[in-house]
Tab-separated table of C-alpha atoms in Angstrom:
chain	number	residue	atom	x	y	z
C	1	MET	CA	44.916	101.432	258.281
C	2	THR	CA	45.015	102.811	261.812
C	3	LYS	CA	47.098	105.957	262.195
C	4	PHE	CA	49.480	106.246	265.094
C	5	SER	CA	48.319	109.826	265.586
C	6	GLU	CA	44.860	108.426	266.366
C	7	GLN	CA	46.393	105.936	268.779
C	8	PHE	CA	48.383	108.747	270.347
C	9	SER	CA	45.226	110.679	271.121
C	10	ARG	CA	43.531	107.576	272.577
C	11	ARG	CA	46.710	106.459	274.389
C	12	LYS	CA	46.174	102.922	273.145
C	13	PHE	CA	48.979	100.816	271.795
C	14	ILE	CA	48.803	97.526	269.905
C	15	VAL	CA	51.246	94.848	270.971
C	16	THR	CA	53.099	92.987	268.229
C	17	ALA	CA	52.352	89.279	268.113
C	18	GLY	CA	55.999	88.478	268.623
C	19	ALA	CA	56.732	90.937	271.427
C	20	SER	CA	57.835	89.243	274.629
C	21	ALA	CA	56.933	90.228	278.157
C	22	VAL	CA	60.224	91.293	279.603
C	23	SER	CA	60.650	92.446	283.167
C	24	THR	CA	63.693	93.983	284.772
C	25	ILE	CA	64.311	95.826	287.990
C	26	LEU	CA	63.819	99.180	286.307
C	27	LEU	CA	63.301	99.201	282.611
C	28	LYS	CA	60.932	96.855	280.825
C	29	ALA	CA	61.985	95.806	277.343
C	30	CYS	CA	65.553	97.018	277.737
C	31	THR	CA	66.339	93.384	277.020
C	32	PRO	CA	64.034	92.312	274.163
C	33	PRO	CA	63.265	88.704	273.139
C	34	GLU	CA	66.144	86.299	272.740
C	35	PRO	CA	66.943	85.130	269.207
C	36	GLY	CA	64.715	82.098	269.718
C	37	SER	CA	61.827	84.395	268.920
C	38	THR	CA	61.554	86.154	265.591
C	39	ALA	CA	64.083	88.785	264.626
C	40	GLY	CA	61.142	91.108	264.153
C	41	ALA	CA	59.749	90.779	267.660
C	42	GLY	CA	58.827	94.152	269.048
C	43	GLY	CA	58.445	97.003	266.584
C	44	GLY	CA	57.837	96.305	262.938
C	45	THR	CA	56.086	93.398	261.266
C	46	THR	CA	57.023	90.076	262.799
C	47	ALA	CA	58.276	87.117	260.806
C	48	GLY	CA	54.911	85.505	261.404
C	49	GLY	CA	53.251	88.298	259.473
C	50	ALA	CA	51.357	90.002	262.287
C	51	SER	CA	51.262	93.751	261.903
C	52	PRO	CA	51.750	96.148	264.812
C	53	ALA	CA	50.504	99.700	264.919
C	54	ALA	CA	50.575	101.013	261.368
C	55	THR	CA	52.439	104.091	260.328
C	56	SER	CA	50.829	107.489	260.387
C	57	ALA	CA	49.983	108.607	256.876
C	58	VAL	CA	52.269	111.611	256.790
C	59	ALA	CA	52.388	111.116	253.041
C	60	VAL	CA	51.130	108.532	250.579
C	61	ALA	CA	53.579	105.762	249.764
C	62	ASN	CA	56.297	106.903	247.374
C	63	GLU	CA	55.016	110.455	247.293
C	64	LYS	CA	58.507	111.436	246.207
C	65	LYS	CA	58.128	109.056	243.256
C	66	VAL	CA	61.528	107.433	243.676
C	67	GLU	CA	62.052	105.521	240.466
C	68	GLY	CA	63.708	102.154	240.081
C	69	LEU	CA	63.469	100.886	243.652
C	70	GLU	CA	65.006	97.416	243.691
C	71	THR	CA	62.917	96.492	246.748
C	72	THR	CA	60.467	98.076	249.164
C	73	LYS	CA	61.511	95.794	252.012
C	74	VAL	CA	64.367	95.947	254.508
C	75	ILE	CA	64.789	94.633	258.055
C	76	LEU	CA	66.520	97.016	260.470
C	77	GLY	CA	67.554	95.869	263.928
C	78	TYR	CA	67.375	98.175	266.924
C	79	ILE	CA	68.027	98.191	270.656
C	80	PRO	CA	65.252	99.837	272.736
C	81	ILE	CA	67.110	102.972	273.792
C	82	VAL	CA	66.791	106.577	272.612
C	83	GLU	CA	69.409	106.087	269.896
C	84	ALA	CA	66.827	104.097	267.919
C	85	ALA	CA	64.226	106.869	267.799
C	86	GLY	CA	64.972	107.997	264.244
C	87	LEU	CA	64.394	104.515	262.835
C	88	ILE	CA	61.198	104.083	264.826
C	89	ILE	CA	59.796	107.469	263.819
C	90	ALA	CA	60.668	106.912	260.157
C	91	LYS	CA	58.546	103.763	260.327
C	92	GLU	CA	55.673	105.050	262.471
C	93	LYS	CA	55.266	108.488	260.902
C	94	GLY	CA	55.428	107.198	257.337
C	95	PHE	CA	58.739	108.764	256.276
C	96	PHE	CA	60.089	105.485	254.929
C	97	ALA	CA	56.839	104.936	253.015
C	98	LYS	CA	56.995	108.473	251.632
C	99	TYR	CA	60.025	107.412	249.596
C	100	GLY	CA	58.538	104.092	248.520
C	101	MET	CA	60.012	101.918	251.300
C	102	THR	CA	56.638	100.578	252.383
C	103	ASP	CA	57.806	97.296	253.897
C	104	VAL	CA	60.437	98.398	256.389
C	105	GLU	CA	60.604	96.159	259.444
C	106	VAL	CA	62.086	97.714	262.577
C	107	ALA	CA	63.065	94.630	264.560
C	108	LYS	CA	63.859	94.670	268.268
C	109	GLN	CA	67.094	92.867	269.178
C	110	ALA	CA	67.789	91.107	272.459
C	111	ASN	CA	71.199	92.727	272.847
C	112	TRP	CA	74.193	93.793	270.784
C	113	GLY	CA	75.479	90.254	270.458
C	114	SER	CA	72.125	89.130	269.067
C	115	ALA	CA	72.110	92.033	266.629
C	116	ARG	CA	75.524	90.969	265.379
C	117	ASP	CA	74.390	87.343	265.086
C	118	ASN	CA	71.247	88.334	263.185
C	119	LEU	CA	73.307	90.486	260.837
C	120	GLU	CA	75.609	87.561	260.128
C	121	ILE	CA	72.748	85.379	258.882
C	122	GLY	CA	71.035	88.272	257.074
C	123	SER	CA	67.339	88.692	256.404
C	124	ALA	CA	67.341	85.717	254.031
C	125	GLY	CA	68.193	83.522	256.996
C	126	GLY	CA	65.679	85.119	259.349
C	127	GLY	CA	68.010	87.855	260.581
C	128	ILE	CA	68.471	91.512	259.699
C	129	ASP	CA	69.954	93.576	256.873
C	130	GLY	CA	71.445	96.206	259.178
C	131	GLY	CA	70.274	98.803	261.645
C	132	GLN	CA	71.480	100.545	264.797
C	133	TRP	CA	75.086	100.022	265.925
C	134	GLN	CA	77.579	101.218	268.446
C	135	MET	CA	80.794	102.395	266.815
C	136	PRO	CA	83.119	100.848	265.704
C	137	MET	CA	81.077	97.623	265.456
C	138	PRO	CA	80.585	98.024	261.674
C	139	TYR	CA	84.379	98.102	261.287
C	140	GLN	CA	84.830	95.129	263.621
C	141	ILE	CA	82.259	93.109	261.697
C	142	SER	CA	83.750	94.133	258.352
C	143	GLU	CA	87.145	92.829	259.462
C	144	GLY	CA	85.757	89.670	261.083
C	145	LEU	CA	86.970	90.720	264.532
C	146	ILE	CA	83.733	89.906	266.369
C	147	THR	CA	82.029	87.444	264.025
C	148	LYS	CA	81.803	83.661	264.217
C	149	GLY	CA	84.830	82.069	262.647
C	150	SER	CA	86.277	85.540	262.050
C	151	VAL	CA	84.267	85.745	258.837
C	152	LYS	CA	84.484	89.199	257.275
C	153	ILE	CA	81.078	90.681	256.513
C	154	PRO	CA	81.570	94.024	254.747
C	155	MET	CA	79.376	96.785	256.172
C	156	TYR	CA	78.628	100.365	255.193
C	157	VAL	CA	78.120	103.194	257.681
C	158	LEU	CA	75.313	105.332	256.233
C	159	ALA	CA	74.266	107.837	258.904
C	160	GLN	CA	74.762	108.880	262.486
C	161	LEU	CA	71.562	108.275	264.434
C	162	ASN	CA	72.026	110.716	267.315
C	163	THR	CA	74.298	112.585	269.652
C	164	GLN	CA	74.358	112.494	273.472
C	165	GLY	CA	71.830	110.580	275.589
C	166	ASN	CA	74.376	108.576	277.630
C	167	GLY	CA	76.085	108.870	280.980
C	168	ILE	CA	78.091	107.251	283.756
C	169	ALA	CA	75.970	105.885	286.617
C	170	ILE	CA	77.460	105.249	290.067
C	171	ALA	CA	76.022	103.056	292.835
C	172	GLY	CA	74.507	104.855	295.820
C	173	LYS	CA	77.035	103.401	298.256
C	174	HIS	CA	79.597	105.822	296.794
C	175	LYS	CA	77.626	108.977	297.557
C	176	GLY	CA	79.498	111.764	299.233
C	177	LYS	CA	82.898	110.756	297.825
C	178	GLY	CA	83.103	113.499	295.213
C	179	ILE	CA	82.666	111.188	292.214
C	180	GLY	CA	81.480	113.641	289.590
C	181	LEU	CA	82.547	114.782	286.141
C	182	LYS	CA	85.954	115.789	287.470
C	183	LEU	CA	87.323	113.859	290.435
C	184	THR	CA	89.036	115.625	293.275
C	185	GLN	CA	92.300	114.134	294.506
C	186	ALA	CA	90.377	112.693	297.434
C	187	ALA	CA	87.914	111.015	295.080
C	188	GLN	CA	90.754	109.575	293.007
C	189	ASP	CA	92.438	108.248	296.139
C	190	TYR	CA	89.131	106.744	297.269
C	191	MET	CA	88.564	104.887	293.982
C	192	LYS	CA	92.152	103.669	293.811
C	193	GLY	CA	91.865	102.595	297.430
C	194	LEU	CA	89.072	100.217	296.490
C	195	LYS	CA	91.555	98.258	294.389
C	196	ALA	CA	94.112	98.231	297.222
C	197	ALA	CA	91.408	96.882	299.550
C	198	GLY	CA	90.683	94.007	297.182
C	199	THR	CA	87.348	95.436	296.062
C	200	PRO	CA	88.169	97.245	292.806
C	201	PHE	CA	85.695	99.672	291.282
C	202	LYS	CA	83.586	97.491	288.987
C	203	ALA	CA	81.932	99.156	286.029
C	204	ALA	CA	79.947	97.619	283.205
C	205	TYR	CA	79.001	98.299	279.625
C	206	THR	CA	76.719	96.332	277.313
C	207	PHE	CA	79.274	95.469	274.603
C	208	PRO	CA	83.081	95.542	274.720
C	209	LYS	CA	85.381	97.721	272.616
C	210	ALA	CA	82.564	100.037	271.520
C	211	ASN	CA	80.827	103.306	272.487
C	212	GLN	CA	79.841	102.633	276.070
C	213	ASP	CA	83.174	101.004	276.838
C	214	PHE	CA	84.982	104.066	275.426
C	215	TRP	CA	82.902	106.585	277.403
C	216	ILE	CA	83.694	105.093	280.781
C	217	ARG	CA	87.331	104.487	279.855
C	218	TYR	CA	87.767	108.087	278.772
C	219	TRP	CA	86.149	109.416	281.965
C	220	LEU	CA	88.242	107.211	284.252
C	221	ALA	CA	91.526	107.872	282.449
C	222	ALA	CA	90.912	111.620	282.283
C	223	ASN	CA	90.515	111.514	286.059
C	224	GLY	CA	93.805	109.707	286.607
C	225	ILE	CA	92.448	106.182	286.993
C	226	ASP	CA	93.738	103.446	284.691
C	227	PRO	CA	90.646	101.472	283.622
C	228	ASP	CA	92.717	98.337	283.016
C	229	THR	CA	94.797	98.255	286.209
C	230	GLU	CA	92.973	100.373	288.791
C	231	ALA	CA	89.387	99.395	288.009
C	232	GLU	CA	87.554	96.369	286.689
C	233	LEU	CA	85.517	96.733	283.511
C	234	LEU	CA	83.241	93.994	282.253
C	235	THR	CA	80.386	93.291	279.880
C	236	VAL	CA	77.023	92.854	281.576
C	237	PRO	CA	73.554	92.594	279.967
C	238	SER	CA	71.694	95.831	280.541
C	239	ALA	CA	68.909	94.088	282.450
C	240	GLN	CA	71.383	92.935	285.115
C	241	THR	CA	73.416	96.092	285.668
C	242	VAL	CA	71.002	97.952	287.905
C	243	ALA	CA	70.141	94.815	289.863
C	244	ASN	CA	73.862	94.366	290.481
C	245	MET	CA	74.129	97.964	291.650
C	246	LYS	CA	71.281	97.425	294.101
C	247	THR	CA	72.923	94.346	295.572
C	248	GLY	CA	76.272	96.105	295.861
C	249	SER	CA	78.158	93.912	293.392
C	250	MET	CA	78.385	96.637	290.731
C	251	ASP	CA	79.861	100.097	291.323
C	252	GLY	CA	78.779	101.759	288.106
C	253	PHE	CA	77.991	101.398	284.455
C	254	SER	CA	77.921	103.253	281.195
C	255	THR	CA	74.271	103.741	280.385
C	256	GLY	CA	71.831	105.505	278.101
C	257	ASP	CA	68.478	107.210	278.520
C	258	PRO	CA	66.043	106.451	280.048
C	259	TRP	CA	68.081	104.720	282.759
C	260	PRO	CA	69.614	107.801	284.476
C	261	LEU	CA	66.316	109.252	285.694
C	262	ARG	CA	65.178	105.976	287.249
C	263	ILE	CA	68.527	105.370	288.906
C	264	VAL	CA	68.321	108.714	290.702
C	265	GLN	CA	64.565	108.699	291.361
C	266	GLU	CA	64.646	105.259	292.937
C	267	ASP	CA	67.754	106.130	294.956
C	268	ILE	CA	69.776	103.291	293.467
C	269	GLY	CA	72.610	105.620	292.619
C	270	PHE	CA	73.510	108.859	290.915
C	271	MET	CA	74.976	110.163	287.670
C	272	SER	CA	78.610	111.174	287.883
C	273	ALA	CA	78.608	112.580	284.351
C	274	LEU	CA	76.628	112.778	281.146
C	275	THR	CA	78.454	112.054	277.919
C	276	ALA	CA	77.189	115.467	276.813
C	277	GLN	CA	79.471	116.859	279.533
C	278	ILE	CA	82.416	114.608	278.674
C	279	TRP	CA	82.268	115.474	274.960
C	280	LYS	CA	79.471	117.835	273.980
C	281	ASP	CA	77.774	116.990	270.686
C	282	HIS	CA	79.718	113.743	270.428
C	283	PRO	CA	78.965	110.999	267.891
C	284	GLU	CA	76.814	108.294	269.452
C	285	GLU	CA	75.239	105.451	267.450
C	286	TYR	CA	74.894	104.795	263.732
C	287	LEU	CA	72.853	103.261	260.948
C	288	ALA	CA	74.991	100.682	259.170
C	289	MET	CA	74.026	97.970	256.709
C	290	ARG	CA	75.451	94.839	255.177
C	291	GLY	CA	77.468	95.984	252.187
C	292	ASP	CA	75.972	93.343	249.915
C	293	TRP	CA	72.446	94.604	250.671
C	294	VAL	CA	73.392	98.180	249.799
C	295	ASP	CA	75.265	97.139	246.654
C	296	LYS	CA	72.245	95.169	245.476
C	297	HIS	CA	69.730	97.906	246.399
C	298	PRO	CA	71.321	101.336	245.802
C	299	LYS	CA	68.033	103.136	245.057
C	300	ALA	CA	66.286	101.524	248.008
C	301	THR	CA	69.224	102.534	250.209
C	302	GLU	CA	68.899	106.144	249.093
C	303	ALA	CA	65.148	106.106	249.689
C	304	MET	CA	65.550	104.536	253.124
C	305	LEU	CA	68.145	107.140	254.093
C	306	ALA	CA	65.954	109.993	252.871
C	307	GLY	CA	63.154	108.721	255.090
C	308	LEU	CA	65.493	108.524	258.067
C	309	ILE	CA	66.736	112.075	257.449
C	310	GLU	CA	63.187	113.432	257.497
C	311	ALA	CA	62.471	111.466	260.666
C	312	GLN	CA	65.556	112.901	262.365
C	313	GLN	CA	64.447	116.412	261.465
C	314	TRP	CA	61.025	115.649	262.943
C	315	CYS	CA	62.564	114.256	266.138
C	316	ASP	CA	64.491	117.450	266.861
C	317	LYS	CA	61.472	119.746	266.885
C	318	PRO	CA	60.562	120.462	270.526
C	319	GLU	CA	56.877	120.507	269.641
C	320	ASN	CA	57.150	116.872	268.492
C	321	ARG	CA	58.871	115.518	271.590
C	322	ALA	CA	55.631	114.638	273.422
C	323	GLU	CA	54.509	112.472	270.512
C	324	LEU	CA	58.036	111.073	270.182
C	325	VAL	CA	57.797	109.955	273.812
C	326	ALA	CA	54.355	108.426	273.260
C	327	ILE	CA	55.514	106.430	270.242
C	328	THR	CA	58.845	105.177	271.555
C	329	SER	CA	57.574	104.372	275.060
C	330	SER	CA	54.781	102.170	273.689
C	331	LYS	CA	54.724	98.407	274.135
C	332	ASN	CA	55.749	98.019	270.502
C	333	TYR	CA	59.105	99.622	271.206
C	334	PHE	CA	60.638	100.546	274.586
C	335	ASP	CA	57.674	99.465	276.777
C	336	VAL	CA	58.382	102.016	279.505
C	337	PRO	CA	56.236	104.615	281.263
C	338	PRO	CA	56.226	107.822	279.176
C	339	ALA	CA	57.163	109.756	282.314
C	340	VAL	CA	60.695	108.314	282.320
C	341	LEU	CA	61.383	109.525	278.777
C	342	THR	CA	59.889	112.997	279.028
C	343	PRO	CA	62.600	114.660	281.193
C	344	PRO	CA	65.626	113.534	279.135
C	345	TYR	CA	63.860	114.487	275.929
C	346	GLU	CA	63.423	117.949	277.434
C	347	GLY	CA	67.082	118.054	278.442
C	348	LYS	CA	66.230	117.723	282.138
C	349	TYR	CA	68.525	115.490	284.185
C	350	MET	CA	68.534	114.759	287.890
C	351	MET	CA	72.183	114.016	288.642
C	352	GLY	CA	71.914	113.126	292.323
C	353	ASP	CA	74.541	113.179	295.085
C	354	GLY	CA	74.074	116.897	295.633
C	355	GLN	CA	74.907	117.873	292.066
C	356	PRO	CA	72.873	120.611	290.353
C	357	GLU	CA	70.125	119.464	288.028
C	358	ILE	CA	70.544	120.044	284.298
C	359	ASN	CA	67.828	121.821	282.322
C	360	ASP	CA	69.029	122.420	278.773
C	361	PHE	CA	67.339	121.102	275.633
C	362	LYS	CA	70.702	121.167	273.861
C	363	MET	CA	71.953	118.523	276.334
C	364	SER	CA	69.169	116.126	275.351
C	365	PRO	CA	69.461	113.427	272.688
C	366	LEU	CA	69.613	115.228	269.337
C	367	TYR	CA	69.056	113.683	265.941
C	368	TRP	CA	69.476	116.314	263.233
C	369	LYS	CA	71.460	119.352	264.400
C	370	ASP	CA	73.636	120.177	267.381
C	371	GLY	CA	75.884	123.059	268.372
C	372	LEU	CA	78.590	121.998	265.923
C	373	GLY	CA	76.584	121.212	262.817
C	374	ASN	CA	74.814	118.208	261.343
C	375	VAL	CA	74.153	115.170	263.550
C	376	SER	CA	72.922	112.769	260.884
C	377	TYR	CA	75.883	113.112	258.545
C	378	PRO	CA	78.522	110.398	259.220
C	379	TYR	CA	81.756	112.381	259.525
C	380	LYS	CA	84.781	110.277	258.656
C	381	SER	CA	86.734	112.168	261.324
C	382	HIS	CA	84.447	110.648	263.962
C	383	ASP	CA	85.092	107.155	262.651
C	384	LEU	CA	88.779	107.941	262.994
C	385	TRP	CA	88.355	108.924	266.646
C	386	PHE	CA	86.756	105.557	267.436
C	387	LEU	CA	89.548	103.762	265.602
C	388	THR	CA	92.146	105.857	267.411
C	389	GLU	CA	90.594	105.015	270.781
C	390	SER	CA	90.656	101.370	269.738
C	391	VAL	CA	94.387	101.696	269.160
C	392	ARG	CA	94.777	103.563	272.462
C	393	TRP	CA	93.409	100.629	274.455
C	394	GLY	CA	95.065	97.891	272.423
C	395	PHE	CA	91.875	96.771	270.696
C	396	LEU	CA	93.382	97.407	267.253
C	397	PRO	CA	97.026	97.394	266.096
C	398	THR	CA	98.889	100.671	265.775
C	399	LYS	CA	99.151	100.209	261.990
C	400	THR	CA	95.413	100.980	261.913
C	401	LEU	CA	96.275	104.677	261.900
C	402	ALA	CA	98.661	104.280	258.989
C	403	ASP	CA	95.898	102.507	257.048
C	404	GLN	CA	93.134	104.813	258.244
C	405	LYS	CA	92.085	106.333	254.916
C	406	ALA	CA	91.664	103.035	253.100
C	407	THR	CA	89.936	101.481	256.112
C	408	ILE	CA	87.453	104.317	256.579
C	409	ASP	CA	86.756	104.881	252.883
C	410	LYS	CA	85.830	101.204	252.571
C	411	VAL	CA	83.189	101.385	255.312
C	412	ASN	CA	81.981	104.992	255.566
C	413	ARG	CA	79.580	105.818	252.707
C	414	GLU	CA	78.920	109.469	253.414
C	415	ASP	CA	78.450	109.858	249.651
C	416	LEU	CA	75.209	107.879	249.902
C	417	TRP	CA	74.049	110.116	252.764
C	418	LYS	CA	74.630	113.224	250.644
C	419	ALA	CA	72.643	111.762	247.754
C	420	ALA	CA	69.785	110.934	250.110
C	421	ALA	CA	69.914	114.395	251.673
C	422	LYS	CA	69.390	115.944	248.247
C	423	LEU	CA	66.493	113.573	247.617
C	424	ALA	CA	64.989	114.687	250.931
C	425	GLY	CA	65.337	118.331	249.962
C	426	VAL	CA	67.954	119.210	252.569
C	427	PRO	CA	69.320	122.723	251.849
C	428	ASP	CA	72.907	122.839	250.650
C	429	ALA	CA	73.810	124.825	253.767
C	430	ASP	CA	72.869	121.819	255.912
C	431	ILE	CA	74.968	119.345	253.918
C	432	PRO	CA	78.542	119.250	255.290
C	433	LYS	CA	81.206	120.231	252.778
C	434	SER	CA	83.994	118.327	254.538
C	435	THR	CA	84.208	114.757	255.797
C	436	SER	CA	85.912	116.151	258.903
C	437	ARG	CA	84.161	118.098	261.661
C	438	GLY	CA	87.539	119.477	262.651
C	439	ILE	CA	89.188	119.545	266.058
C	440	GLU	CA	87.139	117.926	268.824
C	441	LYS	CA	87.375	119.119	272.433
C	442	PHE	CA	86.854	117.094	275.613
C	443	PHE	CA	86.032	118.044	279.186
C	444	ASP	CA	89.598	117.493	280.408
C	445	GLY	CA	91.085	119.935	277.915
C	446	LYS	CA	92.319	117.289	275.482
C	447	GLU	CA	91.819	117.827	271.759
C	448	PHE	CA	91.519	115.397	268.885
C	449	ASN	CA	92.793	116.752	265.598
C	450	PRO	CA	91.799	114.240	262.892
C	451	GLU	CA	94.735	115.476	260.830
C	452	LYS	CA	97.100	114.343	263.593
C	453	PRO	CA	95.637	111.361	265.496
C	454	GLU	CA	99.117	110.351	266.675
C	455	ASP	CA	99.476	113.704	268.488
C	456	TYR	CA	96.225	112.984	270.311
C	457	LEU	CA	97.523	109.587	271.401
C	458	ASN	CA	100.807	111.086	272.567
C	459	SER	CA	98.961	113.669	274.678
C	460	LEU	CA	97.165	110.999	276.720
C	461	ALA	CA	98.828	110.005	279.970
C	462	ILE	CA	96.914	106.732	280.405
C	463	LYS	CA	96.847	104.313	277.493
C	464	LYS	CA	98.103	100.892	276.453
C	465	VAL	CA	100.195	102.059	273.500
């Protein structure tokens, strides 16, 4: 079995039989194969059985001797952005195998809608068992809010995959207008003036009512611009957003690494803000699974989570970042030049439009620890923030907050994370004692107290409720 570490030294990468050749203006493989190809196209073993680059033998399979595994196989969907790194590393470096999960398939998804569709049919139907998700998609799927026929498919949130690694990109035609993290009055007037002129500020995200939608809404509203009445927000496939910016039909979009560097380097636009500036150490994307899969495979779930936890620890070591770049940038996964991933993984960001460059490892995507504690642990207080923002913008009814405990307890399985952390040998000091991270602080001075979400809503000047 070929080790990835050997491939890393030779700089050779094996292409999965099912991987498609995808080309975009900037980022190859940001839009993976459409569902017409196998769910496993890209990383992982394809449905046709062809094996990509094998995992590095960090440890022999089931070195931890996890007893009673109900299965060694699971199919995890991912989108080729830095949020997926923990899942990819757990596969490639043998952390899943270390706990007996020797047949984990890390399957590239065409987009978030395809991931949802593949989850609906499940692995038995050629889809996936779970994987990487924007929040609160697991809640939306559980309640049948974004599924076909409004069918409820119970899901469990098992871990947070990362923090940071996103930002707000602005088209180059808006340079020199003061559109940064905090807008001057002149910049606000300029953006509002676009609407008055019949050319409203158009900004995109890759899936509605989820992470990227919330980031750009928060930034606009905090700067005095109503995202629903003074701007135009829309869902656009990631492969089209930059092309639209180049042609002038798109003013900005909520994006993740490695897009920011290429946007600035190729003079397509600039970064007005990183999400690490909007809300430092914020929750980003999550591992969530079909509830029926977890209920049927509790030991396998624990083993899978333990492997992910070790992978996240590995990802956060600066000395591993060069290999992390080599693995994730390969044709099996992101299919991008390693050079576009290296700066963000070092915490180096070119902002553009005369803004100072950022050089701070703590501003990079983090997977295990950040300045406020544990990244991997799925705090219930973070789930509540996403639900509260959903209420803020009218995506969920106000009674959601009254029902918050029952809603969150049904989906968030932090208890399974804690069990897996113990299996992985995580010190007690690194296992959160509370399901709340406490009061969260944002760049505009607002605070979210999970004990009083209604107070947070009342403090916001721009909202639908």
